[in-house]
Amino acid sequence: MDIEYLPNKGFILNSLKFEWNNERNSVREKLGMKHKEEDKIIDVAEFFDGDESMNIHQKRDVYENLNSKKDMLFLNYDKDNRLRDLEVHYGFDILIDNIRLDFGTEITDLIKQFKNIGTEYSETEKGNYFLPKLKITIADSESMGGDGTGLAYFYATSDISHLTE
């Protein structure tokens, strides 16, 4: 199963287009797949002199085993339940323009393809790459706690401000 990522717009999954800022219930209804809701508040106020406005409100739906027993897809939402991020942990090929990101492919080979088309990137830590123009992050298995340098993680977002701070 492929996901076509549309920079600054959203993505296409199962021939269905999902745009950033779509309402959560409409995304769920459109997908029509079994999911697990994982909403939580991560309390970080103690690190900001008790300022609870700094707490992180995580709202996401987790989709597993859609293609195979190993695939995992997260759809993340903002505080108003609007689609904000897409996270993929194995099981999908991701298309961006003419570049296919296959999980397991050497991440440096993928980075070379982006470099060849003039897409800027930075290695934020070993095996983890940020491509600001595309608003994506990709990481290899080793940087995610596994073995090897093949692609193991893809993250796309509507807003990169939290990645550039």
Short mmCIF file of C-alpha atoms in Angstrom, two decimals:
data_model
loop_
_atom_site.label_atom_id
_atom_site.label_comp_id
_atom_site.label_asym_id
_atom_site.label_seq_id
_atom_site.Cartn_x
_atom_site.Cartn_y
_atom_site.Cartn_z
CA MET A 1 0.00 0.00 0.00
CA ASP A 2 1.36 3.39 -0.96
CA ILE A 3 0.99 6.78 0.63
CA GLU A 4 1.50 9.75 -1.63
CA TYR A 5 2.72 12.68 0.39
CA LEU A 6 1.62 16.10 -0.84
CA PRO A 7 3.94 18.71 0.72
CA ASN A 8 2.05 21.57 2.38
CA LYS A 9 -1.28 19.89 1.56
CA GLY A 10 -1.57 16.44 3.14
CA PHE A 11 -1.44 12.93 1.69
CA ILE A 12 -3.29 10.32 -0.32
CA LEU A 13 -3.96 6.89 1.19
CA ASN A 14 -6.12 4.20 -0.45
CA SER A 15 -6.90 6.68 -3.25
CA LEU A 16 -8.43 9.01 -0.65
CA LYS A 17 -7.05 12.51 -0.17
CA PHE A 18 -6.53 13.83 3.36
CA GLU A 19 -5.64 17.46 3.80
CA TRP A 20 -3.97 19.12 6.76
CA ASN A 21 -6.56 20.64 9.05
CA ASN A 22 -9.28 18.09 8.17
CA GLU A 23 -11.53 17.37 11.14
CA ARG A 24 -10.67 14.22 13.08
CA ASN A 25 -14.05 12.50 12.85
CA SER A 26 -14.26 13.11 9.11
CA VAL A 27 -10.76 11.60 8.67
CA ARG A 28 -11.79 8.53 10.65
CA GLU A 29 -15.03 8.16 8.72
CA LYS A 30 -13.30 8.58 5.36
CA LEU A 31 -10.60 6.00 6.24
CA GLY A 32 -13.15 3.58 7.63
CA MET A 33 -10.45 1.49 9.32
CA LYS A 34 -10.10 0.16 12.83
CA HIS A 35 -7.96 2.43 14.99
CA LYS A 36 -6.96 3.03 18.59
CA GLU A 37 -7.34 6.52 20.04
CA GLU A 38 -4.31 7.63 22.06
CA ASP A 39 -4.99 11.03 23.56
CA LYS A 40 -2.94 12.18 26.53
CA ILE A 41 -1.47 15.22 28.20
CA ILE A 42 2.28 15.16 28.75
CA ASP A 43 2.92 17.26 31.83
CA VAL A 44 6.07 19.34 31.38
CA ALA A 45 4.98 22.24 33.59
CA GLU A 46 7.61 21.40 36.20
CA PHE A 47 10.30 22.31 33.66
CA PHE A 48 8.65 25.69 33.02
CA ASP A 49 8.17 27.01 36.57
CA GLY A 50 4.76 25.34 36.85
CA ASP A 51 3.39 26.87 33.64
CA GLU A 52 0.73 24.34 32.60
CA SER A 53 0.27 26.10 29.25
CA MET A 54 3.53 24.39 28.24
CA ASN A 55 2.00 20.92 28.66
CA ILE A 56 1.85 18.88 25.48
CA HIS A 57 -1.60 17.78 24.36
CA GLN A 58 -1.07 14.70 22.24
CA LYS A 59 -4.05 13.58 20.20
CA ARG A 60 -3.55 10.73 17.81
CA ASP A 61 -5.17 7.75 16.19
CA VAL A 62 -3.09 4.61 15.75
CA TYR A 63 -3.67 2.28 12.82
CA GLU A 64 -1.91 -1.10 12.84
CA ASN A 65 -1.79 -4.19 10.65
CA LEU A 66 -3.52 -2.57 7.68
CA ASN A 67 -1.19 -4.15 5.09
CA SER A 68 0.86 -6.57 7.11
CA LYS A 69 1.48 -7.54 10.69
CA LYS A 70 4.26 -4.99 11.00
CA ASP A 71 2.75 -1.80 9.66
CA MET A 72 1.95 1.13 11.89
CA LEU A 73 0.52 4.52 11.03
CA PHE A 74 -0.22 7.44 13.36
CA LEU A 75 -2.43 10.38 12.51
CA ASN A 76 -1.81 13.26 14.89
CA TYR A 77 -4.24 16.08 15.58
CA ASP A 78 -4.00 19.53 17.14
CA LYS A 79 -5.89 20.62 20.25
CA ASP A 80 -8.96 21.34 18.10
CA ASN A 81 -8.91 17.84 16.57
CA ARG A 82 -7.61 19.00 13.20
CA LEU A 83 -5.22 16.77 11.21
CA ARG A 84 -1.67 18.00 11.74
CA ASP A 85 0.86 15.15 11.29
CA LEU A 86 1.38 11.80 9.64
CA GLU A 87 3.80 9.27 11.15
CA VAL A 88 4.64 5.99 9.48
CA HIS A 89 6.53 3.14 11.12
CA TYR A 90 6.98 0.48 8.45
CA GLY A 91 4.53 -1.16 6.11
CA PHE A 92 3.92 1.52 3.50
CA ASP A 93 5.85 2.89 0.55
CA ILE A 94 5.79 6.66 0.50
CA LEU A 95 5.87 8.62 -2.72
CA ILE A 96 7.09 12.20 -2.82
CA ASP A 97 7.20 13.62 -6.31
CA ASN A 98 9.28 11.00 -8.18
CA ILE A 99 11.01 9.59 -5.11
CA ARG A 100 9.83 6.34 -3.53
CA LEU A 101 10.68 5.83 0.11
CA ASP A 102 10.69 2.09 0.73
CA PHE A 103 11.11 1.01 4.32
CA GLY A 104 14.38 -0.84 4.72
CA THR A 105 16.11 1.08 1.89
CA GLU A 106 19.42 2.58 2.96
CA ILE A 107 18.57 6.04 4.23
CA THR A 108 21.69 7.58 2.69
CA ASP A 109 20.47 6.41 -0.74
CA LEU A 110 17.18 8.23 -0.16
CA ILE A 111 18.98 11.37 0.99
CA LYS A 112 21.10 11.28 -2.19
CA GLN A 113 17.92 11.27 -4.27
CA PHE A 114 16.63 14.35 -2.44
CA LYS A 115 20.02 16.02 -2.80
CA ASN A 116 19.99 15.32 -6.57
CA ILE A 117 16.76 17.29 -6.97
CA GLY A 118 18.06 20.18 -4.87
CA THR A 119 16.13 19.48 -1.68
CA GLU A 120 18.00 20.80 1.35
CA TYR A 121 18.32 18.62 4.42
CA SER A 122 20.17 18.43 7.70
CA GLU A 123 21.16 15.45 9.80
CA THR A 124 19.72 16.36 13.19
CA GLU A 125 21.34 13.36 14.80
CA LYS A 126 23.02 10.29 13.37
CA GLY A 127 20.57 8.58 11.00
CA ASN A 128 17.82 11.18 11.45
CA TYR A 129 17.24 13.73 8.66
CA PHE A 130 15.10 16.86 8.51
CA LEU A 131 13.97 18.20 5.11
CA PRO A 132 12.42 21.60 5.93
CA LYS A 133 11.05 22.49 2.49
CA LEU A 134 9.08 19.22 2.43
CA LYS A 135 8.21 19.45 6.14
CA ILE A 136 9.35 15.89 6.77
CA THR A 137 11.72 13.92 8.95
CA ILE A 138 13.03 10.47 8.07
CA ALA A 139 15.09 8.18 10.26
CA ASP A 140 16.93 4.91 10.01
CA SER A 141 16.35 1.86 12.18
CA GLU A 142 19.44 2.38 14.31
CA SER A 143 18.38 5.91 15.31
CA MET A 144 14.99 4.48 16.31
CA GLY A 145 16.57 1.90 18.61
CA GLY A 146 16.80 -0.96 16.11
CA ASP A 147 19.52 -2.32 13.91
CA GLY A 148 20.77 -1.13 10.55
CA THR A 149 20.61 2.01 8.50
CA GLY A 150 17.50 1.32 6.43
CA LEU A 151 14.50 3.65 6.50
CA ALA A 152 12.37 2.91 9.58
CA TYR A 153 10.44 6.13 10.24
CA PHE A 154 8.68 8.85 8.24
CA TYR A 155 7.11 11.96 9.76
CA ALA A 156 5.27 14.68 7.83
CA THR A 157 3.65 17.75 9.31
CA SER A 158 1.67 20.81 8.37
CA ASP A 159 3.82 23.04 10.61
CA ILE A 160 7.55 22.60 11.26
CA SER A 161 7.92 25.27 13.95
CA HIS A 162 8.32 22.62 16.68
CA LEU A 163 11.14 21.04 14.65
CA THR A 164 13.10 24.26 14.23
CA GLU A 165 13.00 25.62 17.78
#
